[in-house]
Amino acid sequence: MVQLPTVSAELDQRGPQPFEDFVALIAELYPLVHEHLSLERITDFGLLFRWQGATRSEPVVLMAHYDVVPVDEADEWTYPPFQGRIADGWVYGRGTLDDKGPLLVVLEAVENLLAEGSTPPRDVYLSFGGNEETYGSAAQQIAQTFKDRGILPWLVLDEGGAIVDAPLPFALGEAAMVGVGEKGVLTLTLSARGDGGHASAPPRITAVGRLARAVDRLSPSTFPARTPAAITRMLGLFANRASGGPQALLRLLATFPSLTARAFAAMGGEPAALVRTTVAATMQQGGTAANVLPSQASVTINLRIALGETTAATVERVRRRIADPLVQITVVEASEPSPESPTDNAQFALLTDAVAAAFPNASTVPYVMMAATDSRHFHRFAPAVYRFAPLEMSNAQRASIHGVDERVEIASLERGEQFHRALLQRLQ
């Protein structure tokens, strides 16, 4: 799987063949899945398998994606990123964690259950998208297909959290971090015009300078900090496992959400991203030569919108904060934040049981996803959508996602298969 460069952002350069090769490869590797499950191609990149259950009750949807992000040729990998090298009990390569490893353990579990003659009590769908990294139009159409056919999923499970150790600086122990909601995505282009000419005689403010000022005004404090209910529940669960000073601190934070919001915002990084909308300038464009003033320039801004806020209100806040009518704001992409899925239902209890079967030392903890997943297309109409990839990930591994030396331990893949097998066997 890793050896196939299914880079959705490079579709124009590489063509669709790696994606078709991937479809052919899983047909070869998982013959029972293809014999017993029906496969429907939805768009050129969406694969929807249906495993018919004993009854026609609300189905389970297990999601993953088989496209990957590009590789920067300047990065130094221990092994080539599309070699799929197995070394010392690990598989190295682009996509091992995001998201071919999580996809593989779903297929492994279903294949093994079919070999045992198993039939689930309710329908099970496997929804695999081939363009999640480029906004997920395949998954969007798959979700729309469910809606058009009047099929309301009982449970939707996609990539997201993982098995992590010490998820917060003061929260020790192993935890299965299950995303019960995800932040919205908003991509804006800020553009400005100015007088071109020779750089030796610049005006008081150039197009680039105007944009630099606008970006500088979008500080981390642009958006207020608020603590989602999922984070309060997360802190309470961590407090139950702690002792001494850490326990007292966690209980204090779980009791006073406003204090948590201020504390997490002050910490910066991931803790801050859990409690507020984040804003980051990611790309700049303008100019043709070192000594020429550009007549126009642009900056791309990526925002991750906190639960409870909206894209429209976020754009308006950005406009007010920049406070410059000569900076044009264009919305490139806008996806609303999700609602929070409950944790006091049978679906979350099932996830907790499956985690206990595969990772007995891990507690199942709800949290809010900061990145976007294909499951966001389901949460518009499905009440129980969760985001969890059943693989153990260290801080270094998490940093390798979209980065250098992405890798997964084979033993972790085995436990991921056990998670999905336990989940499917415990269905009612």
mmCIF file of C-alpha atoms in Angstrom, residues 27-363:
data_model
loop_
_atom_site.group_PDB
_atom_site.id
_atom_site.type_symbol
_atom_site.label_atom_id
_atom_site.label_comp_id
_atom_site.label_asym_id
_atom_site.label_seq_id
_atom_site.Cartn_x
_atom_site.Cartn_y
_atom_site.Cartn_z
ATOM 1 C CA ALA A 27 -8.868 -6.858 -4.088
ATOM 2 C CA GLU A 28 -5.833 -9.150 -4.227
ATOM 3 C CA LEU A 29 -4.958 -8.867 -0.530
ATOM 4 C CA TYR A 30 -8.512 -9.238 0.811
ATOM 5 C CA PRO A 31 -10.353 -11.774 -1.349
ATOM 6 C CA LEU A 32 -13.032 -12.607 1.238
ATOM 7 C CA VAL A 33 -13.927 -8.944 1.644
ATOM 8 C CA HIS A 34 -14.456 -8.684 -2.102
ATOM 9 C CA GLU A 35 -16.331 -11.985 -2.275
ATOM 10 C CA HIS A 36 -18.806 -11.334 0.546
ATOM 11 C CA LEU A 37 -19.146 -7.534 0.542
ATOM 12 C CA SER A 38 -20.633 -5.525 -2.289
ATOM 13 C CA LEU A 39 -18.454 -2.713 -3.625
ATOM 14 C CA GLU A 40 -19.820 0.503 -5.054
ATOM 15 C CA ARG A 41 -17.557 3.075 -6.667
ATOM 16 C CA ILE A 42 -18.776 6.560 -5.765
ATOM 17 C CA THR A 43 -16.956 9.212 -7.782
ATOM 18 C CA ASP A 44 -13.587 8.165 -9.153
ATOM 19 C CA PHE A 45 -12.056 7.924 -5.693
ATOM 20 C CA GLY A 46 -14.755 6.689 -3.306
ATOM 21 C CA LEU A 47 -14.996 3.011 -2.320
ATOM 22 C CA LEU A 48 -18.098 1.930 -0.414
ATOM 23 C CA PHE A 49 -18.224 -1.687 0.754
ATOM 24 C CA ARG A 50 -21.404 -3.076 2.288
ATOM 25 C CA TRP A 51 -21.353 -6.111 4.592
ATOM 26 C CA GLN A 52 -24.971 -7.143 4.936
ATOM 27 C CA GLY A 53 -25.961 -7.883 8.502
ATOM 28 C CA ALA A 54 -28.502 -10.271 9.961
ATOM 29 C CA THR A 55 -31.022 -7.447 10.323
ATOM 30 C CA ARG A 56 -31.585 -4.199 8.445
ATOM 31 C CA SER A 57 -31.122 -1.946 11.475
ATOM 32 C CA GLU A 58 -29.084 1.251 11.428
ATOM 33 C CA PRO A 59 -25.585 0.441 10.125
ATOM 34 C CA VAL A 60 -22.050 1.010 11.302
ATOM 35 C CA VAL A 61 -19.759 3.001 8.997
ATOM 36 C CA LEU A 62 -16.000 2.475 9.331
ATOM 37 C CA MET A 63 -14.069 5.150 7.452
ATOM 38 C CA ALA A 64 -10.505 5.665 6.250
ATOM 39 C CA HIS A 65 -8.720 7.263 3.305
ATOM 40 C CA TYR A 66 -6.060 5.898 0.995
ATOM 41 C CA ASP A 67 -4.601 9.100 -0.385
ATOM 42 C CA VAL A 68 -1.519 10.693 1.183
ATOM 43 C CA VAL A 69 0.141 14.089 1.292
ATOM 44 C CA PRO A 70 3.161 14.985 -0.867
ATOM 45 C CA VAL A 71 6.757 14.468 0.205
ATOM 46 C CA ASP A 72 9.253 17.322 0.194
ATOM 47 C CA GLU A 73 12.204 16.002 -1.777
ATOM 48 C CA ALA A 74 14.533 18.104 0.386
ATOM 49 C CA ASP A 75 13.577 16.141 3.519
ATOM 50 C CA GLU A 76 15.930 13.398 4.637
ATOM 51 C CA TRP A 77 14.040 10.169 5.336
ATOM 52 C CA THR A 78 15.724 7.175 6.937
ATOM 53 C CA TYR A 79 14.193 5.087 4.142
ATOM 54 C CA PRO A 80 12.613 6.352 0.913
ATOM 55 C CA PRO A 81 9.044 7.450 1.691
ATOM 56 C CA PHE A 82 7.387 5.205 -0.913
ATOM 57 C CA GLN A 83 9.605 2.175 -0.444
ATOM 58 C CA GLY A 84 7.473 0.594 2.281
ATOM 59 C CA ARG A 85 10.574 -0.576 4.141
ATOM 60 C CA ILE A 86 10.057 -3.022 7.020
ATOM 61 C CA ALA A 87 12.839 -2.719 9.582
ATOM 62 C CA ASP A 88 13.160 -3.717 13.250
ATOM 63 C CA GLY A 89 9.460 -4.386 13.660
ATOM 64 C CA TRP A 90 8.340 -1.150 11.994
ATOM 65 C CA VAL A 91 6.891 -0.179 8.628
ATOM 66 C CA TYR A 92 8.294 3.097 7.287
ATOM 67 C CA GLY A 93 6.729 5.294 4.661
ATOM 68 C CA ARG A 94 4.247 7.976 3.730
ATOM 69 C CA GLY A 95 0.753 6.950 4.792
ATOM 70 C CA THR A 96 1.660 4.356 7.398
ATOM 71 C CA LEU A 97 -0.172 6.432 10.013
ATOM 72 C CA ASP A 98 -2.241 8.737 7.807
ATOM 73 C CA ASP A 99 -4.184 6.803 6.800
ATOM 74 C CA LYS A 100 -3.231 3.492 5.186
ATOM 75 C CA GLY A 101 -2.347 1.855 8.503
ATOM 76 C CA PRO A 102 -5.793 2.570 9.992
ATOM 77 C CA LEU A 103 -7.400 1.479 6.705
ATOM 78 C CA LEU A 104 -5.443 -1.770 6.700
ATOM 79 C CA VAL A 105 -6.528 -2.799 10.213
ATOM 80 C CA VAL A 106 -10.196 -2.375 9.236
ATOM 81 C CA LEU A 107 -9.763 -4.677 6.238
ATOM 82 C CA GLU A 108 -7.712 -7.171 8.264
ATOM 83 C CA ALA A 109 -10.428 -7.416 10.909
ATOM 84 C CA VAL A 110 -13.239 -7.910 8.394
ATOM 85 C CA GLU A 111 -11.226 -10.457 6.391
ATOM 86 C CA ASN A 112 -10.452 -12.463 9.540
ATOM 87 C CA LEU A 113 -14.064 -12.393 10.729
ATOM 88 C CA LEU A 114 -15.243 -13.575 7.325
ATOM 89 C CA ALA A 115 -12.755 -16.436 7.504
ATOM 90 C CA GLU A 116 -14.424 -17.451 10.767
ATOM 91 C CA GLY A 117 -17.845 -17.391 9.139
ATOM 92 C CA SER A 118 -18.994 -14.344 11.067
ATOM 93 C CA THR A 119 -22.023 -12.228 10.111
ATOM 94 C CA PRO A 120 -22.629 -8.919 11.887
ATOM 95 C CA PRO A 121 -26.029 -8.279 13.491
ATOM 96 C CA ARG A 122 -26.412 -5.034 11.544
ATOM 97 C CA ASP A 123 -25.051 -3.775 8.223
ATOM 98 C CA VAL A 124 -21.431 -2.645 8.225
ATOM 99 C CA TYR A 125 -20.147 -0.223 5.608
ATOM 100 C CA LEU A 126 -16.490 0.403 4.842
ATOM 101 C CA SER A 127 -16.125 3.902 3.413
ATOM 102 C CA PHE A 128 -12.723 4.641 1.890
ATOM 103 C CA GLY A 129 -11.934 7.962 0.225
ATOM 104 C CA GLY A 130 -9.103 8.736 -2.155
ATOM 105 C CA ASN A 131 -8.977 12.514 -1.795
ATOM 106 C CA GLU A 132 -9.333 13.323 1.904
ATOM 107 C CA GLU A 133 -6.150 15.368 1.805
ATOM 108 C CA THR A 134 -7.653 17.589 -0.908
ATOM 109 C CA TYR A 135 -10.957 18.409 0.800
ATOM 110 C CA GLY A 136 -12.621 14.965 0.550
ATOM 111 C CA SER A 137 -15.140 15.228 -2.288
ATOM 112 C CA ALA A 138 -15.386 11.414 -2.456
ATOM 113 C CA ALA A 139 -16.386 11.127 1.199
ATOM 114 C CA GLN A 140 -18.731 14.052 0.795
ATOM 115 C CA GLN A 141 -20.552 12.235 -2.002
ATOM 116 C CA ILE A 142 -20.602 8.983 -0.026
ATOM 117 C CA ALA A 143 -22.228 10.770 2.905
ATOM 118 C CA GLN A 144 -24.718 12.385 0.544
ATOM 119 C CA THR A 145 -25.514 8.939 -0.859
ATOM 120 C CA PHE A 146 -26.423 7.726 2.632
ATOM 121 C CA LYS A 147 -28.606 10.771 3.153
ATOM 122 C CA ASP A 148 -30.325 10.436 -0.232
ATOM 123 C CA ARG A 149 -31.090 6.767 0.437
ATOM 124 C CA GLY A 150 -32.474 7.511 3.872
ATOM 125 C CA ILE A 151 -29.795 5.452 5.633
ATOM 126 C CA LEU A 152 -29.063 6.823 9.112
ATOM 127 C CA PRO A 153 -25.824 5.340 10.510
ATOM 128 C CA TRP A 154 -25.931 4.107 14.091
ATOM 129 C CA LEU A 155 -22.179 4.708 14.421
ATOM 130 C CA VAL A 156 -19.600 6.419 12.226
ATOM 131 C CA LEU A 157 -15.915 5.894 13.066
ATOM 132 C CA ASP A 158 -13.099 7.639 11.216
ATOM 133 C CA GLU A 159 -9.447 8.515 11.782
ATOM 134 C CA GLY A 160 -8.628 10.989 14.526
ATOM 135 C CA GLY A 161 -7.247 10.360 17.976
ATOM 136 C CA ALA A 162 -4.914 7.491 18.813
ATOM 137 C CA ILE A 163 -3.441 5.576 21.727
ATOM 138 C CA VAL A 164 -1.086 8.055 23.355
ATOM 139 C CA ASP A 165 0.983 8.156 26.517
ATOM 140 C CA ALA A 166 0.688 11.205 28.808
ATOM 141 C CA PRO A 167 -1.593 13.190 26.480
ATOM 142 C CA LEU A 168 -1.197 16.308 28.636
ATOM 143 C CA PRO A 169 1.877 17.419 30.620
ATOM 144 C CA PHE A 170 0.085 16.714 33.930
ATOM 145 C CA ALA A 171 -2.014 13.718 32.789
ATOM 146 C CA LEU A 172 -0.002 10.509 32.993
ATOM 147 C CA GLY A 173 -0.895 7.060 31.691
ATOM 148 C CA GLU A 174 -2.030 5.590 28.401
ATOM 149 C CA ALA A 175 -5.200 6.975 26.855
ATOM 150 C CA ALA A 176 -7.324 6.200 23.818
ATOM 151 C CA MET A 177 -8.200 9.693 22.652
ATOM 152 C CA VAL A 178 -11.560 9.558 20.874
ATOM 153 C CA GLY A 179 -12.617 12.685 19.028
ATOM 154 C CA VAL A 180 -16.261 13.426 19.796
ATOM 155 C CA GLY A 181 -16.208 16.576 17.692
ATOM 156 C CA GLU A 182 -13.934 18.358 15.291
ATOM 157 C CA LYS A 183 -13.132 21.964 14.650
ATOM 158 C CA GLY A 184 -14.272 23.665 11.507
ATOM 159 C CA VAL A 185 -11.921 24.630 8.685
ATOM 160 C CA LEU A 186 -11.722 28.056 7.090
ATOM 161 C CA THR A 187 -9.152 29.037 4.484
ATOM 162 C CA LEU A 188 -8.940 32.693 3.515
ATOM 163 C CA THR A 189 -6.881 34.609 0.987
ATOM 164 C CA LEU A 190 -5.866 38.124 1.974
ATOM 165 C CA SER A 191 -4.857 40.219 -1.017
ATOM 166 C CA ALA A 192 -3.697 43.776 -1.470
ATOM 167 C CA ARG A 193 -2.574 46.058 -4.283
ATOM 168 C CA GLY A 194 0.089 48.718 -4.281
ATOM 169 C CA ASP A 195 2.204 50.883 -6.530
ATOM 170 C CA GLY A 196 4.759 48.824 -8.397
ATOM 171 C CA GLY A 197 8.129 50.120 -9.381
ATOM 172 C CA HIS A 198 11.759 50.009 -8.361
ATOM 173 C CA ALA A 199 12.504 48.855 -4.839
ATOM 174 C CA SER A 200 14.998 51.683 -4.348
ATOM 175 C CA ALA A 201 12.168 54.195 -3.781
ATOM 176 C CA PRO A 202 9.387 52.392 -1.928
ATOM 177 C CA PRO A 203 6.163 54.164 -0.884
ATOM 178 C CA ARG A 204 5.149 54.513 2.770
ATOM 179 C CA ILE A 205 3.365 51.152 2.648
ATOM 180 C CA THR A 206 3.639 48.490 -0.031
ATOM 181 C CA ALA A 207 1.245 45.693 -0.907
ATOM 182 C CA VAL A 208 3.489 43.285 0.991
ATOM 183 C CA GLY A 209 3.728 45.653 3.954
ATOM 184 C CA ARG A 210 -0.045 46.056 4.096
ATOM 185 C CA LEU A 211 -0.475 42.296 4.215
ATOM 186 C CA ALA A 212 2.288 41.903 6.795
ATOM 187 C CA ARG A 213 0.460 44.376 9.025
ATOM 188 C CA ALA A 214 -2.805 42.488 8.527
ATOM 189 C CA VAL A 215 -1.210 39.163 9.453
ATOM 190 C CA ASP A 216 0.438 40.727 12.508
ATOM 191 C CA ARG A 217 -2.972 41.880 13.731
ATOM 192 C CA LEU A 218 -4.267 38.295 13.665
ATOM 193 C CA SER A 219 -2.609 37.292 16.928
ATOM 194 C CA PRO A 220 -3.522 34.152 18.938
ATOM 195 C CA SER A 221 -5.790 36.342 21.085
ATOM 196 C CA THR A 222 -7.938 37.233 18.075
ATOM 197 C CA PHE A 223 -10.479 34.632 19.182
ATOM 198 C CA PRO A 224 -11.816 34.080 22.717
ATOM 199 C CA ALA A 225 -10.972 30.930 24.636
ATOM 200 C CA ARG A 226 -13.843 28.650 25.678
ATOM 201 C CA THR A 227 -13.732 25.102 27.055
ATOM 202 C CA PRO A 228 -15.879 22.567 25.163
ATOM 203 C CA ALA A 229 -17.834 20.050 27.238
ATOM 204 C CA ALA A 230 -15.677 17.219 25.835
ATOM 205 C CA ILE A 231 -12.542 18.789 27.293
ATOM 206 C CA THR A 232 -14.182 19.131 30.712
ATOM 207 C CA ARG A 233 -15.103 15.435 30.600
ATOM 208 C CA MET A 234 -11.575 14.586 29.465
ATOM 209 C CA LEU A 235 -10.039 16.395 32.441
ATOM 210 C CA GLY A 236 -12.430 14.688 34.847
ATOM 211 C CA LEU A 237 -11.414 11.262 33.548
ATOM 212 C CA PHE A 238 -7.739 12.122 33.827
ATOM 213 C CA ALA A 239 -8.325 13.322 37.410
ATOM 214 C CA ASN A 240 -9.799 9.945 38.356
ATOM 215 C CA ARG A 241 -6.560 8.255 37.317
ATOM 216 C CA ALA A 242 -4.192 10.748 38.944
ATOM 217 C CA SER A 243 -3.154 11.340 42.537
ATOM 218 C CA GLY A 244 -1.659 14.084 44.672
ATOM 219 C CA GLY A 245 -1.018 17.477 43.155
ATOM 220 C CA PRO A 246 -1.835 16.507 39.537
ATOM 221 C CA GLN A 247 -5.184 15.111 40.643
ATOM 222 C CA ALA A 248 -6.066 18.295 42.510
ATOM 223 C CA LEU A 249 -5.095 20.406 39.501
ATOM 224 C CA LEU A 250 -7.099 18.278 37.060
ATOM 225 C CA ARG A 251 -10.170 18.340 39.307
ATOM 226 C CA LEU A 252 -9.895 22.098 39.596
ATOM 227 C CA LEU A 253 -9.727 22.476 35.826
ATOM 228 C CA ALA A 254 -12.622 20.044 35.339
ATOM 229 C CA THR A 255 -14.739 22.045 37.794
ATOM 230 C CA PHE A 256 -14.061 25.512 36.387
ATOM 231 C CA PRO A 257 -14.172 25.565 32.550
ATOM 232 C CA SER A 258 -13.391 29.293 32.412
ATOM 233 C CA LEU A 259 -10.164 28.659 34.321
ATOM 234 C CA THR A 260 -9.319 25.807 31.943
ATOM 235 C CA ALA A 261 -9.816 28.079 28.958
ATOM 236 C CA ARG A 262 -7.411 30.686 30.334
ATOM 237 C CA ALA A 263 -4.840 28.096 31.438
ATOM 238 C CA PHE A 264 -4.841 26.183 28.158
ATOM 239 C CA ALA A 265 -4.703 29.384 26.112
ATOM 240 C CA ALA A 266 -1.649 30.495 28.087
ATOM 241 C CA MET A 267 0.090 27.149 27.446
ATOM 242 C CA GLY A 268 -0.049 27.610 23.674
ATOM 243 C CA GLY A 269 0.325 24.805 21.139
ATOM 244 C CA GLU A 270 -2.111 21.894 21.295
ATOM 245 C CA PRO A 271 -3.668 22.853 24.662
ATOM 246 C CA ALA A 272 -4.513 26.312 23.311
ATOM 247 C CA ALA A 273 -5.918 24.823 20.117
ATOM 248 C CA LEU A 274 -8.346 22.760 22.203
ATOM 249 C CA VAL A 275 -10.089 25.868 23.572
ATOM 250 C CA ARG A 276 -10.012 28.505 20.843
ATOM 251 C CA THR A 277 -10.131 29.144 17.124
ATOM 252 C CA THR A 278 -6.596 29.151 15.760
ATOM 253 C CA VAL A 279 -5.259 31.293 12.934
ATOM 254 C CA ALA A 280 -2.075 30.731 10.963
ATOM 255 C CA ALA A 281 -0.566 32.313 7.855
ATOM 256 C CA THR A 282 0.596 29.439 5.662
ATOM 257 C CA MET A 283 1.482 30.761 2.187
ATOM 258 C CA GLN A 284 2.648 34.040 0.676
ATOM 259 C CA GLN A 285 2.764 35.174 -2.921
ATOM 260 C CA GLY A 286 3.894 38.349 -4.646
ATOM 261 C CA GLY A 287 6.779 39.873 -6.508
ATOM 262 C CA THR A 288 8.821 38.914 -9.528
ATOM 263 C CA ALA A 289 12.323 40.045 -8.604
ATOM 264 C CA ALA A 290 14.341 41.092 -5.573
ATOM 265 C CA ASN A 291 14.477 44.736 -6.659
ATOM 266 C CA VAL A 292 10.894 45.135 -7.936
ATOM 267 C CA LEU A 293 7.938 46.256 -5.824
ATOM 268 C CA PRO A 294 5.003 43.928 -6.461
ATOM 269 C CA SER A 295 1.809 45.640 -7.559
ATOM 270 C CA GLN A 296 -0.200 42.920 -5.855
ATOM 271 C CA ALA A 297 0.430 40.298 -3.180
ATOM 272 C CA SER A 298 -1.532 37.687 -1.270
ATOM 273 C CA VAL A 299 -1.358 35.610 1.888
ATOM 274 C CA THR A 300 -3.232 32.406 2.678
ATOM 275 C CA ILE A 301 -4.667 32.151 6.177
ATOM 276 C CA ASN A 302 -5.803 28.828 7.661
ATOM 277 C CA LEU A 303 -8.179 28.863 10.619
ATOM 278 C CA ARG A 304 -9.505 25.971 12.693
ATOM 279 C CA ILE A 305 -12.822 27.064 14.136
ATOM 280 C CA ALA A 306 -13.763 26.156 17.694
ATOM 281 C CA LEU A 307 -16.935 24.230 18.418
ATOM 282 C CA GLY A 308 -19.898 26.536 18.893
ATOM 283 C CA GLU A 309 -18.635 29.173 16.462
ATOM 284 C CA THR A 310 -19.430 29.688 12.769
ATOM 285 C CA THR A 311 -17.456 30.379 9.627
ATOM 286 C CA ALA A 312 -19.432 33.555 8.883
ATOM 287 C CA ALA A 313 -18.789 35.044 12.324
ATOM 288 C CA THR A 314 -15.121 34.061 12.042
ATOM 289 C CA VAL A 315 -14.708 35.890 8.725
ATOM 290 C CA GLU A 316 -16.324 38.977 10.224
ATOM 291 C CA ARG A 317 -14.019 38.878 13.258
ATOM 292 C CA VAL A 318 -10.992 38.618 10.956
ATOM 293 C CA ARG A 319 -12.273 41.594 8.973
ATOM 294 C CA ARG A 320 -12.721 43.703 12.114
ATOM 295 C CA ARG A 321 -9.338 42.734 13.514
ATOM 296 C CA ILE A 322 -7.473 43.566 10.291
ATOM 297 C CA ALA A 323 -9.364 46.866 10.091
ATOM 298 C CA ASP A 324 -8.098 47.702 6.616
ATOM 299 C CA PRO A 325 -10.627 48.076 3.776
ATOM 300 C CA LEU A 326 -7.792 47.858 1.238
ATOM 301 C CA VAL A 327 -7.130 44.228 2.236
ATOM 302 C CA GLN A 328 -9.527 42.026 0.309
ATOM 303 C CA ILE A 329 -10.683 38.848 2.076
ATOM 304 C CA THR A 330 -11.694 35.870 -0.068
ATOM 305 C CA VAL A 331 -13.115 32.632 1.328
ATOM 306 C CA VAL A 332 -11.377 29.656 -0.302
ATOM 307 C CA GLU A 333 -12.841 26.861 1.832
ATOM 308 C CA ALA A 334 -15.353 26.890 4.659
ATOM 309 C CA SER A 335 -16.503 23.920 6.719
ATOM 310 C CA GLU A 336 -18.476 24.433 9.926
ATOM 311 C CA PRO A 337 -17.332 22.850 13.206
ATOM 312 C CA SER A 338 -19.170 19.713 14.201
ATOM 313 C CA PRO A 339 -21.563 19.214 17.078
ATOM 314 C CA GLU A 340 -20.283 17.077 19.952
ATOM 315 C CA SER A 341 -21.279 13.421 19.830
ATOM 316 C CA PRO A 342 -22.437 12.038 23.185
ATOM 317 C CA THR A 343 -20.360 9.856 25.492
ATOM 318 C CA ASP A 344 -23.237 8.430 27.542
ATOM 319 C CA ASN A 345 -24.632 6.208 24.787
ATOM 320 C CA ALA A 346 -24.229 2.603 23.596
ATOM 321 C CA GLN A 347 -21.930 3.664 20.763
ATOM 322 C CA PHE A 348 -19.296 5.217 23.005
ATOM 323 C CA ALA A 349 -19.610 2.262 25.388
ATOM 324 C CA LEU A 350 -18.890 -0.057 22.449
ATOM 325 C CA LEU A 351 -15.763 1.916 21.564
ATOM 326 C CA THR A 352 -14.667 1.747 25.203
ATOM 327 C CA ASP A 353 -15.118 -2.041 25.273
ATOM 328 C CA ALA A 354 -13.175 -2.482 22.040
ATOM 329 C CA VAL A 355 -10.321 -0.330 23.376
ATOM 330 C CA ALA A 356 -10.209 -2.440 26.551
ATOM 331 C CA ALA A 357 -9.981 -5.627 24.466
ATOM 332 C CA ALA A 358 -7.044 -4.430 22.377
ATOM 333 C CA PHE A 359 -5.335 -1.953 24.700
ATOM 334 C CA PRO A 360 -6.116 -3.082 28.267
ATOM 335 C CA ASN A 361 -3.946 -0.395 29.893
ATOM 336 C CA ALA A 362 -5.611 2.511 28.086
ATOM 337 C CA SER A 363 -8.587 4.489 29.298
#
